[in-house]
XYZ file of C-alpha atoms in Angstrom:
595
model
C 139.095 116.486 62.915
C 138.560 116.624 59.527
C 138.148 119.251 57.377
C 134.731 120.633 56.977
C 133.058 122.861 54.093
C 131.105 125.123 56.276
C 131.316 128.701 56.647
C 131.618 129.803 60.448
C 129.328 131.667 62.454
C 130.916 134.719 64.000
C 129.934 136.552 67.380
C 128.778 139.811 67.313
C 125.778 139.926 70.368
C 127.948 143.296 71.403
C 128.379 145.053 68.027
C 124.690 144.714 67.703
C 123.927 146.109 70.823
C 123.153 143.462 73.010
C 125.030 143.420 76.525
C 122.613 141.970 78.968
C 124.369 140.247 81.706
C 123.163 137.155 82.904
C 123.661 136.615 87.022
C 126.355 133.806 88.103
C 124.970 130.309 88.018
C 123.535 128.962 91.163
C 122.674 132.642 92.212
C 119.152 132.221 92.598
C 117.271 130.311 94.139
C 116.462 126.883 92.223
C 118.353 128.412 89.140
C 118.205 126.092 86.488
C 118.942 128.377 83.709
C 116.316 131.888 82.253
C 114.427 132.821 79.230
C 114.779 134.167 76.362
C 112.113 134.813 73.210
C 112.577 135.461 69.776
C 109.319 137.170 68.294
C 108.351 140.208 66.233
C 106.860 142.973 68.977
C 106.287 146.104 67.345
C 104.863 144.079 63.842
C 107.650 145.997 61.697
C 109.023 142.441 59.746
C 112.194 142.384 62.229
C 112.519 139.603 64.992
C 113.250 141.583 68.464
C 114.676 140.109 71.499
C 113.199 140.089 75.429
C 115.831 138.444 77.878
C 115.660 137.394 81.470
C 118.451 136.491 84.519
C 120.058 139.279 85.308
C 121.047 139.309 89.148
C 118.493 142.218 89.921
C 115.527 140.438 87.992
C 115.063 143.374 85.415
C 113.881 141.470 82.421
C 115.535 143.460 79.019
C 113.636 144.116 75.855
C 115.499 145.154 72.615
C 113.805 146.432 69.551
C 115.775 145.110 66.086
C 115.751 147.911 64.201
C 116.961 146.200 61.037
C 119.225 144.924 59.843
C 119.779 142.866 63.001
C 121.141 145.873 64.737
C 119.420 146.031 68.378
C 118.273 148.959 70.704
C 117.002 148.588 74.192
C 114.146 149.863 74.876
C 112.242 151.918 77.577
C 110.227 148.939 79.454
C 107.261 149.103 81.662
C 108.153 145.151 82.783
C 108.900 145.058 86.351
C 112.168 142.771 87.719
C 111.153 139.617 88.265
C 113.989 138.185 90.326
C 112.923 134.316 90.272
C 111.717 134.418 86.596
C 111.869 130.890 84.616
C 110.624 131.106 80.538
C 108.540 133.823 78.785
C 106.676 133.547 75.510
C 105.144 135.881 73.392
C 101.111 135.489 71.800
C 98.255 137.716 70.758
C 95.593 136.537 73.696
C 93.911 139.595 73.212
C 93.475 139.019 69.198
C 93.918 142.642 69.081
C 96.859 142.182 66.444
C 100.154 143.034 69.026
C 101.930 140.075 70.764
C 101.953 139.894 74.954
C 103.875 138.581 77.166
C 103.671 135.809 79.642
C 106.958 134.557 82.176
C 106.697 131.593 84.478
C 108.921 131.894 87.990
C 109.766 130.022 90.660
C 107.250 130.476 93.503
C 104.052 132.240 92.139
C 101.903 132.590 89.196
C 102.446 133.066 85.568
C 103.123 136.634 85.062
C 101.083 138.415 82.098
C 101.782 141.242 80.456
C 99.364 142.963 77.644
C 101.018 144.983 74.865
C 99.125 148.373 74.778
C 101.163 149.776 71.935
C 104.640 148.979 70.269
C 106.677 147.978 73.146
C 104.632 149.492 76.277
C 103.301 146.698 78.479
C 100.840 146.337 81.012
C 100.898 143.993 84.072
C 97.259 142.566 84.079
C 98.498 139.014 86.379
C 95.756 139.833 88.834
C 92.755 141.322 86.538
C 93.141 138.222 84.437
C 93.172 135.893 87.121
C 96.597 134.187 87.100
C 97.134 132.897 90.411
C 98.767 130.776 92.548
C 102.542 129.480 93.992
C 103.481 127.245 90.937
C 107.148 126.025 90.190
C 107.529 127.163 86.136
C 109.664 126.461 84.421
C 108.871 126.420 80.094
C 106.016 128.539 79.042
C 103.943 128.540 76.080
C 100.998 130.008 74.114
C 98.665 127.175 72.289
C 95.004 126.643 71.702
C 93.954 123.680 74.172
C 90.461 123.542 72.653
C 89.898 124.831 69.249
C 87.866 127.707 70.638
C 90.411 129.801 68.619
C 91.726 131.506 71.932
C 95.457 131.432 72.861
C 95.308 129.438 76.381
C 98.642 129.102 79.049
C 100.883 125.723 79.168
C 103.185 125.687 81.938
C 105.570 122.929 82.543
C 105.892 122.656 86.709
C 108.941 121.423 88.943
C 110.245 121.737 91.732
C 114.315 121.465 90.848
C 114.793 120.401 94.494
C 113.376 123.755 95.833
C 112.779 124.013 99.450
C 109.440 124.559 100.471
C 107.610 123.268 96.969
C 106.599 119.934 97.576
C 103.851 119.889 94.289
C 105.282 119.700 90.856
C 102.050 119.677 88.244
C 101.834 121.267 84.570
C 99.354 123.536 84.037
C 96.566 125.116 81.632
C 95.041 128.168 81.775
C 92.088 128.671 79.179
C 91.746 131.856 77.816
C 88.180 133.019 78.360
C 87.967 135.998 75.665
C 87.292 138.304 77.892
C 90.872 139.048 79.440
C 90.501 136.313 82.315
C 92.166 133.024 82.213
C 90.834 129.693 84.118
C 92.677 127.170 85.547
C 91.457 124.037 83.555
C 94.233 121.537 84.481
C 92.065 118.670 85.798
C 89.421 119.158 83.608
C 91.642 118.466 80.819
C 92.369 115.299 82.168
C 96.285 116.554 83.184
C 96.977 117.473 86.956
C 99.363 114.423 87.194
C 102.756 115.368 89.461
C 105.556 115.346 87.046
C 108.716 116.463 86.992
C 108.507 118.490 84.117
C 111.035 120.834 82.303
C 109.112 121.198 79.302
C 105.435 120.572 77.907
C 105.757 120.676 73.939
C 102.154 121.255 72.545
C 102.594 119.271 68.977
C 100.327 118.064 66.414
C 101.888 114.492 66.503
C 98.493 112.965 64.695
C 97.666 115.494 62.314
C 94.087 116.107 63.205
C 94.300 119.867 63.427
C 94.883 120.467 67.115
C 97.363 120.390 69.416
C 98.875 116.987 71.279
C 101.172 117.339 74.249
C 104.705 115.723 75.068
C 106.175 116.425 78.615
C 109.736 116.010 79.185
C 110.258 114.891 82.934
C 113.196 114.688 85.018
C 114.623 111.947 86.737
C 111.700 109.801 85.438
C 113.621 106.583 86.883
C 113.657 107.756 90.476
C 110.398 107.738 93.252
C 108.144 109.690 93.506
C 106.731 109.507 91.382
C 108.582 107.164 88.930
C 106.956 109.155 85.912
C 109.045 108.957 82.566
C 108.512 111.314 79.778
C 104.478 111.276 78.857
C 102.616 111.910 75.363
C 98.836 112.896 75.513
C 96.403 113.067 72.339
C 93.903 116.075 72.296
C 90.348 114.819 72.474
C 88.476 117.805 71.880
C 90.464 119.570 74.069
C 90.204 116.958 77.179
C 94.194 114.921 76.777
C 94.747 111.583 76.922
C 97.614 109.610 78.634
C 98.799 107.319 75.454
C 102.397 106.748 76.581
C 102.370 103.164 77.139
C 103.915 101.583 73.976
C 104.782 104.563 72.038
C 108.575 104.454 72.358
C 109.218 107.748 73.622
C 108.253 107.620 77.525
C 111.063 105.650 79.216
C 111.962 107.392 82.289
C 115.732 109.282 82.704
C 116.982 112.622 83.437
C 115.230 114.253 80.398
C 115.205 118.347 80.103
C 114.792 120.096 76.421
C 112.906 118.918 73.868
C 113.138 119.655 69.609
C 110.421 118.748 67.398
C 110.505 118.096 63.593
C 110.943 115.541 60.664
C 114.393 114.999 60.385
C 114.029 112.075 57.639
C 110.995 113.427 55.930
C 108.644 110.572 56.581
C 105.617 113.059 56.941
C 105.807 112.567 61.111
C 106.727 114.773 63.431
C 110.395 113.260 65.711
C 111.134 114.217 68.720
C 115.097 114.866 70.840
C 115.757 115.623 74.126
C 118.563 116.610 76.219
C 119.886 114.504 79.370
C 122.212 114.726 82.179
C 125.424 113.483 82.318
C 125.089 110.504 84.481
C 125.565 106.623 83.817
C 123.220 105.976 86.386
C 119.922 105.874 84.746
C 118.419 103.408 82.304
C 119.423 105.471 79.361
C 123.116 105.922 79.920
C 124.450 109.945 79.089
C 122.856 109.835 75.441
C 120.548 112.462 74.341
C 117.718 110.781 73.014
C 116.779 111.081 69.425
C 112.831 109.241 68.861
C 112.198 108.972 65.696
C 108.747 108.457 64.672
C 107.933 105.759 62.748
C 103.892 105.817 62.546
C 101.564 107.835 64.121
C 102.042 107.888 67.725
C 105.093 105.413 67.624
C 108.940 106.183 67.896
C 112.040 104.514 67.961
C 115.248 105.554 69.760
C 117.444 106.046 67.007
C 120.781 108.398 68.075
C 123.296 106.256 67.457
C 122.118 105.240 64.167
C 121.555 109.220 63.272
C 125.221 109.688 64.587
C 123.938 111.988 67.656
C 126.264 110.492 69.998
C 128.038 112.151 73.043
C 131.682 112.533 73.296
C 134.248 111.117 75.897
C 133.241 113.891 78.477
C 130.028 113.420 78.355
C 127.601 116.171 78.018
C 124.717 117.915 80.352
C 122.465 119.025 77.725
C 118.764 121.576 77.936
C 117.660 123.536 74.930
C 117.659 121.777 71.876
C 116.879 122.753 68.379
C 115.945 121.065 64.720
C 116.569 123.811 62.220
C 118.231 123.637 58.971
C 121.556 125.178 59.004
C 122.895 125.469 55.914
C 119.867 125.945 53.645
C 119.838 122.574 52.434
C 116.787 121.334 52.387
C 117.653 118.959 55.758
C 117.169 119.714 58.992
C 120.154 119.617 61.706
C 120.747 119.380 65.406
C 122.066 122.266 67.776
C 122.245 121.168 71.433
C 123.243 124.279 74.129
C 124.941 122.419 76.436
C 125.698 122.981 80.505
C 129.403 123.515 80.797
C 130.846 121.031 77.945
C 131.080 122.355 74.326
C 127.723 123.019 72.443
C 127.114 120.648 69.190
C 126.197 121.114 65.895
C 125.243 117.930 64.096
C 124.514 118.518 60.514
C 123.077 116.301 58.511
C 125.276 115.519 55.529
C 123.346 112.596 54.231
C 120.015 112.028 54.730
C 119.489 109.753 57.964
C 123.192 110.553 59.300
C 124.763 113.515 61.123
C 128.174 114.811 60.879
C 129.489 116.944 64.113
C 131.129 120.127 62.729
C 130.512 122.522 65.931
C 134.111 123.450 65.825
C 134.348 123.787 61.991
C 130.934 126.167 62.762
C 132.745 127.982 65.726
C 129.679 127.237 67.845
C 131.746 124.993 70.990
C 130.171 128.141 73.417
C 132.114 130.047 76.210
C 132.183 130.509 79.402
C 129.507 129.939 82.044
C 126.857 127.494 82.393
C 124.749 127.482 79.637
C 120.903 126.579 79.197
C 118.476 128.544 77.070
C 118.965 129.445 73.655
C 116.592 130.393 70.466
C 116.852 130.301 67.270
C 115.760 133.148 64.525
C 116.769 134.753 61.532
C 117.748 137.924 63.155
C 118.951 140.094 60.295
C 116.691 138.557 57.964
C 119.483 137.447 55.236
C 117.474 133.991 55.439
C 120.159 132.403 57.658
C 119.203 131.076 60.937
C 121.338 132.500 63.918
C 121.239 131.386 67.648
C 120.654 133.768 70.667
C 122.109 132.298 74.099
C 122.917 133.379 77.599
C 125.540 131.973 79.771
C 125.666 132.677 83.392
C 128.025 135.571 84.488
C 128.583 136.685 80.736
C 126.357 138.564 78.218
C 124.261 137.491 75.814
C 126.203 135.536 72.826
C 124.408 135.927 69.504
C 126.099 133.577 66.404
C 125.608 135.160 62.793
C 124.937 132.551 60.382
C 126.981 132.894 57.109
C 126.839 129.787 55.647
C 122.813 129.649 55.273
C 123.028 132.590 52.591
C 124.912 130.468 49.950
C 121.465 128.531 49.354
C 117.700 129.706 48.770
C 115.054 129.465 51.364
C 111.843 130.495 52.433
C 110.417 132.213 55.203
C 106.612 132.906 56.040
C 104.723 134.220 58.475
C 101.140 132.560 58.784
C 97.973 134.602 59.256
C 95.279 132.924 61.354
C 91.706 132.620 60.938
C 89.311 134.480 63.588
C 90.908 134.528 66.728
C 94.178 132.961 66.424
C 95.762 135.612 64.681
C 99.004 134.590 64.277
C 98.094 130.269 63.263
C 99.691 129.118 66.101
C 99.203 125.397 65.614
C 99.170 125.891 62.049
C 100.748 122.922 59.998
C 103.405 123.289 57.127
C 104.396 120.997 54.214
C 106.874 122.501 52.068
C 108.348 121.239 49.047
C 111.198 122.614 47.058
C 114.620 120.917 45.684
C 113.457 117.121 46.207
C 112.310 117.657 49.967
C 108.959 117.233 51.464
C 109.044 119.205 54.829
C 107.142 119.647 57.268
C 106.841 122.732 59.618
C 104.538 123.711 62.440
C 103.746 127.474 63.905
C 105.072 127.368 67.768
C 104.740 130.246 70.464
C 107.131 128.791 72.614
C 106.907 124.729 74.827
C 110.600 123.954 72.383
C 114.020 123.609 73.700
C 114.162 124.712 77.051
C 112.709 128.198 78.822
C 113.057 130.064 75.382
C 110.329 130.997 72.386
C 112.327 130.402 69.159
C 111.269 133.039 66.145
C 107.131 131.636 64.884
C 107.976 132.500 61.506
C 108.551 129.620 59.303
C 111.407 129.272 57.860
C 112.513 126.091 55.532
C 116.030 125.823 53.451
C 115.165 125.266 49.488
C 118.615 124.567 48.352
C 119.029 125.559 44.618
C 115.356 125.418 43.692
C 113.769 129.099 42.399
C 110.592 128.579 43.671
C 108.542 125.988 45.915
C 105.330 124.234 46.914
C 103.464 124.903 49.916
C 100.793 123.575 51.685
C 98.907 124.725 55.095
C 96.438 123.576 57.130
C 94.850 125.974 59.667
C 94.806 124.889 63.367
C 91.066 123.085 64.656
C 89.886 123.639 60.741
C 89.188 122.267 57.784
C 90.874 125.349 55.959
C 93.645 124.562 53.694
C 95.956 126.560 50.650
C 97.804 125.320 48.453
C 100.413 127.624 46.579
C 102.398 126.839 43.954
C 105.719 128.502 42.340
C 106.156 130.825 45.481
C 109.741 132.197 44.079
C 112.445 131.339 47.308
C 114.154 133.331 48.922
C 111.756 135.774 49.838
C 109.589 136.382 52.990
C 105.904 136.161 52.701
C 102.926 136.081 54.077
C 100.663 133.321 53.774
C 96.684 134.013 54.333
C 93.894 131.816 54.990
C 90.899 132.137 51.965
C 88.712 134.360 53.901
C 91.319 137.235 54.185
C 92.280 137.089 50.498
C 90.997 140.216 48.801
C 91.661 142.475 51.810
C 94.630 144.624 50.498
C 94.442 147.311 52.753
C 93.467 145.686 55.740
C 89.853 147.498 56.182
C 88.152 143.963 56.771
C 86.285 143.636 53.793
C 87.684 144.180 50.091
C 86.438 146.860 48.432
C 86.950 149.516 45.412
C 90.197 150.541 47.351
C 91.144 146.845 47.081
C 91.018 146.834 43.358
C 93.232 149.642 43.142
C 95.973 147.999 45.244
C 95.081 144.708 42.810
C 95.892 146.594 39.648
C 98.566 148.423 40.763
C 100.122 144.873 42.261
C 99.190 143.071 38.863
C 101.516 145.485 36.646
C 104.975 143.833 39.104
C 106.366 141.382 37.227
C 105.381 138.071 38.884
C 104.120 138.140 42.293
C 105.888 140.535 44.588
C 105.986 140.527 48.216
C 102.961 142.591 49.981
C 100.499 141.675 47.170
C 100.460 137.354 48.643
C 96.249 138.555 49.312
C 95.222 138.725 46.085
C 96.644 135.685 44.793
C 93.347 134.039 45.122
C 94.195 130.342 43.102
C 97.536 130.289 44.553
C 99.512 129.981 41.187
C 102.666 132.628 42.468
C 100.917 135.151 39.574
C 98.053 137.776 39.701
C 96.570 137.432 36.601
C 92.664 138.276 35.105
C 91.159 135.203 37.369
C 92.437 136.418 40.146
C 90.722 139.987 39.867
C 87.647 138.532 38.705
C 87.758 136.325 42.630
C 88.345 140.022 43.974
C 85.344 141.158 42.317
C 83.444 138.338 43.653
C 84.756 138.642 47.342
C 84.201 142.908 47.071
C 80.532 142.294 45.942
C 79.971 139.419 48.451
C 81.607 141.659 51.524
C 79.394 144.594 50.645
C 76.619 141.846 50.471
C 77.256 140.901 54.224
C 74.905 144.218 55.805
C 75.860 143.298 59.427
C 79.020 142.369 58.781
C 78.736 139.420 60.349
C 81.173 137.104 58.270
C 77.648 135.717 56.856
C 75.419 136.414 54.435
C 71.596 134.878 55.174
C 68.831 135.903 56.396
C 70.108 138.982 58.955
C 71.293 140.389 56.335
C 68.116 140.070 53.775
C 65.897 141.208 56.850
C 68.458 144.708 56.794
C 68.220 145.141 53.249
C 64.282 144.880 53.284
C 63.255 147.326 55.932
C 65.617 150.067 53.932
C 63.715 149.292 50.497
C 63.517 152.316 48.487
C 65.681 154.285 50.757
C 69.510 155.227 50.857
C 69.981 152.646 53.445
C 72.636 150.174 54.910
C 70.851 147.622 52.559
C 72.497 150.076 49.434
C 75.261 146.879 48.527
C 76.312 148.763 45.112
C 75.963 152.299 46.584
C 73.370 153.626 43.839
C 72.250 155.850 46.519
C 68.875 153.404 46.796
C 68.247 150.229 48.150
C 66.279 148.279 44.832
C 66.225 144.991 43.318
C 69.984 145.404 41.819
C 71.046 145.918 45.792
C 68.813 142.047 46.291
C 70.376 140.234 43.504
C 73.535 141.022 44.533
C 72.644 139.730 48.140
C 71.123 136.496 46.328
C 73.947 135.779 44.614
C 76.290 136.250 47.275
C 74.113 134.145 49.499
C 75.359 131.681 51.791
């Protein structure tokens, strides 16, 4: 082959501390590969790990404690010997991210996080029942109700004794109970299904679904892949005509725009069989308008080799900090691939060049995350009979890029849903906030990550899931990690949940950094990447309009003018600028502040 500039990963899962052995393939019953999630646990800035599929079913979780160095930790998960996919959300809204796993032969299995790392098994108080065939797993807001609700992709796999493959949704209730809402939501259709990928393919703020079935060409039910649009939170079946629903033996699923038309394109993995109406490719659907896609490997230069290749997890990310996003496919028991895209609309395959052709063992899950946050993206896989292989990325840290974690509005704490556009050396791209439903069985790392090539700074735009909140942010200097807030958390430096005199403290001391400086992203109120004498006059505003909201309510009408007035002339709750008496300063200030 020839010669490619490209720095090669290296593998170092054991000199990091990660030795989980995965059990031999075909071990279990209906194995067809185990989880593994990527996500932040403890809140501390580092990505930790929680694996699945060891023989005895105990599931392993391993705090990062920088640096990308791992520890395993004390768990209070029970084995779960038949365990599929896991993904990690805040369903509680109580700031900490739990723990959900799908198996084979029983309900989704869901575990609250009480504090950093210790877990509680609440399947039964929160009403997760039922013998369901799960496979991937994911966290996403069905109905814009701000509550993170279960998707479960369902199938069979040939199991004996489960005759019933059907997706489903639980909806998060809010008060630690989930219902099963799958017919209501117009789903409930037997499928095949490896993977439901909850996507924002139309842009309209909430989340559309793609399901990738299995042997979609075969009875029963002769059901190819599907893609439903989210009417209010009721999905409808708009797969005829879209391009992207023929039926073949179709497993993992990517999402992202690869040629930076402003639409969402989707891959997925395939067996490696003739037999079926799309040959042994790996289909590549590039979307073309909204809600249309064309097949477009071969022209993209995705193409499989002589041996041809049993694909599942798949993954768009952008390897080398370019600006362009590439292609990793884990494969089964042929060499992984790395297709990089060297030009934009073609790929180059460099897996070799990368050292990334895999080992031993059949493979099938891997995620993706910058583990020792150097702003390279490494991959986390298991292979059966072996131990986990983690691949540092070295060739990522010769360009800038950005990484940002998202803060949600009300309930959905962590913006999962939440919509991207970032735009830095030339490129216009566009990210989304997932909690797991991509590749296959695995939850790659939420936080957004984007390469920015040579550029200093960038442009970036988000729109908050089932809102009509949107920032804009200009000059946000690259290679940094920040945190991205939505306009009604601005202000709150210390996280009391209002701004206050403490607040403008924090501001001043922030302002005297030269340019903006990570931990001070709150009080950048216009967005301009500075802190400068408009944005502390916006704090003042939002301090005086916080202690103007009596009931703390998130409003300020007519509750809180009925507060102020029955304290009148007394040191009251109505006291909004803490003269020690509620007067007519305290009412202008609630006047002004009104609505």
């Amino acid at each position: 082959m020839a010669k490619v500039d490209f720095t090669p990963f290296t593998s170092e899962a054991s000199v990091r501390g990660l030795n989980y052995l995965v059990a031999s393939y075909g071990s279990g019953p209906g194995f067809l590969g185990s989880g593994l999630c990527a996500a932040d646990l403890d809140g501390d800035g580092n990505t930790d790990i929680v694996a699945m599929g060891k023989a005895s079913g105990i599931i392993a979780v391993y705090r990062n404690v920088g640096g990308g160095m791992f520890a395993l930790q004390t768990s209070t998960i029970a084995p779960l010997s038949v365990g599929s996919s896991l993904a990690a959300g805040d369903f509680d809204s109580d700031g900490d991210l739990d723990l959900v796993f799908s198996q084979m032969g029983g309900p989704p299995r869901l575990y609250r996080q009480d504090a950093p790392f210790v877990f509680s098994d609440i399947t039964t108080q929160a009403g997760l029942t039922g013998d369901h065939t799960g496979r991937t797993i994911a966290w996403f807001d069905a109905n814009g109700d701000g509550r993170l609700d279960i998707l479960m992709a369902c199938y069979t796999g040939y199991l004996a004794g489960f005759n019933v493959s059907t997706s489903r949704i639980w909806r998060n209730q809010g008060d630690g109970t989930f219902t099963d809402v799958t017919i209501a939501s117009g789903l409930g259709v037997q499928m095949k299904t490896f993977v439901v990928t909850p996507f924002d393919f139309d842009h309209d703020g909430d989340a559309d679904l793609y399901f990738s079935n299995d042997r979609g060409y075969t009875a029963p039910p002769y059901t190819g892949n599907r893609l439903y649009r989210n009417d209010g939170g009721f999905f409808t079946d708009i797969s005829a005509g879209c391009g992207a629903s023929p039926g073949y033996d179709s497993m993992g699923v990517a999402v992202g725009d690869l040629d930076e038309n402003g639409l969402m394109d989707l891959m997925t993995t395939n067996l490696a069989t003739t037999n079926q109406p799309l040959g042994a490719i790996n289909p590549l659907f590039m979307a073309t308008s909204v809600g249309i896609f064309q097949e477009s490997s071969v022209l993209w230069g995705i193409v499989p080799p002589i041996e041809n290749e049993t694909g599942w997890a798949v993954h768009f990310f952008d390897v080398d900090n370019d600006g362009l996003l590439d292609v990793f496919l884990n494969n089964q028991f042929t060499p992984d691939r790395l297709f990089r895209q060297d030009l934009p609309g073609h790929t180059n395959e460099i897996a070799e060049a990368a050292n990334l052709l895999g080992s031993s063992g059949a493979s099938f899950c891997s995620v993706v995350a910058d583990f020792d946050n150097d702003g390279g993206i490494d991959i986390l896989s298991n292979h059966s009979g072996g131990t986990l292989r983690l691949m540092m990325n070295h060739e990522a840290i010769e360009r800038s890029w950005l990484e940002l974690r998202i803060r949600g509005e009300g309930l959905n704490r962590d913006a999962i849903g939440a919509r991207l556009v970032i735009q830095a050396n030339g490129h216009s791209m566009i990210r989304q906030v997932f909690a797991g439903g991509t590749g296959y069985l695995g939850m790659n790392d939420p936080r957004i990550h984007a390469g920015c090539g040579n550029a200093v700074s960038a442009n970036v735009q988000v729109w908050w899931p089932n809102s009509s909140t949107t920032r804009v942010l200009t000059n946000l200097p690259t290679s940094k990690r920040w945190t991205i807030y939505p306009p009604s958390a601005l202000g709150d430096g210390n996280f009391s949940g209002e701004a206050d005199a403490a607040d403008l403290i924090l501001f001043d001391q922030c302002a005297t950094q030269s340019g903006l400086t990570v931990g001070c992203e709150m009080f950048d109120f216009d967005g301009n990447g500075v802190l400068n004498a408009a944005d502390r006059i916006a704090l003042q505003i939002r301090i005086n309009r916080d202690a103007a909201d009596v009931n703390n309510d998130g409003h300020i009408n007519g509750g809180d003018l009925a507060i102020l007035l029955s304290g009148w002339g007394r040191n009251s709750s109505g006291d909004i600028n803490h003269s020690g008496l509620v007067d007519a300063v305290d009412l202008a200030m609630l006047l002004a502040a009104w609505g």
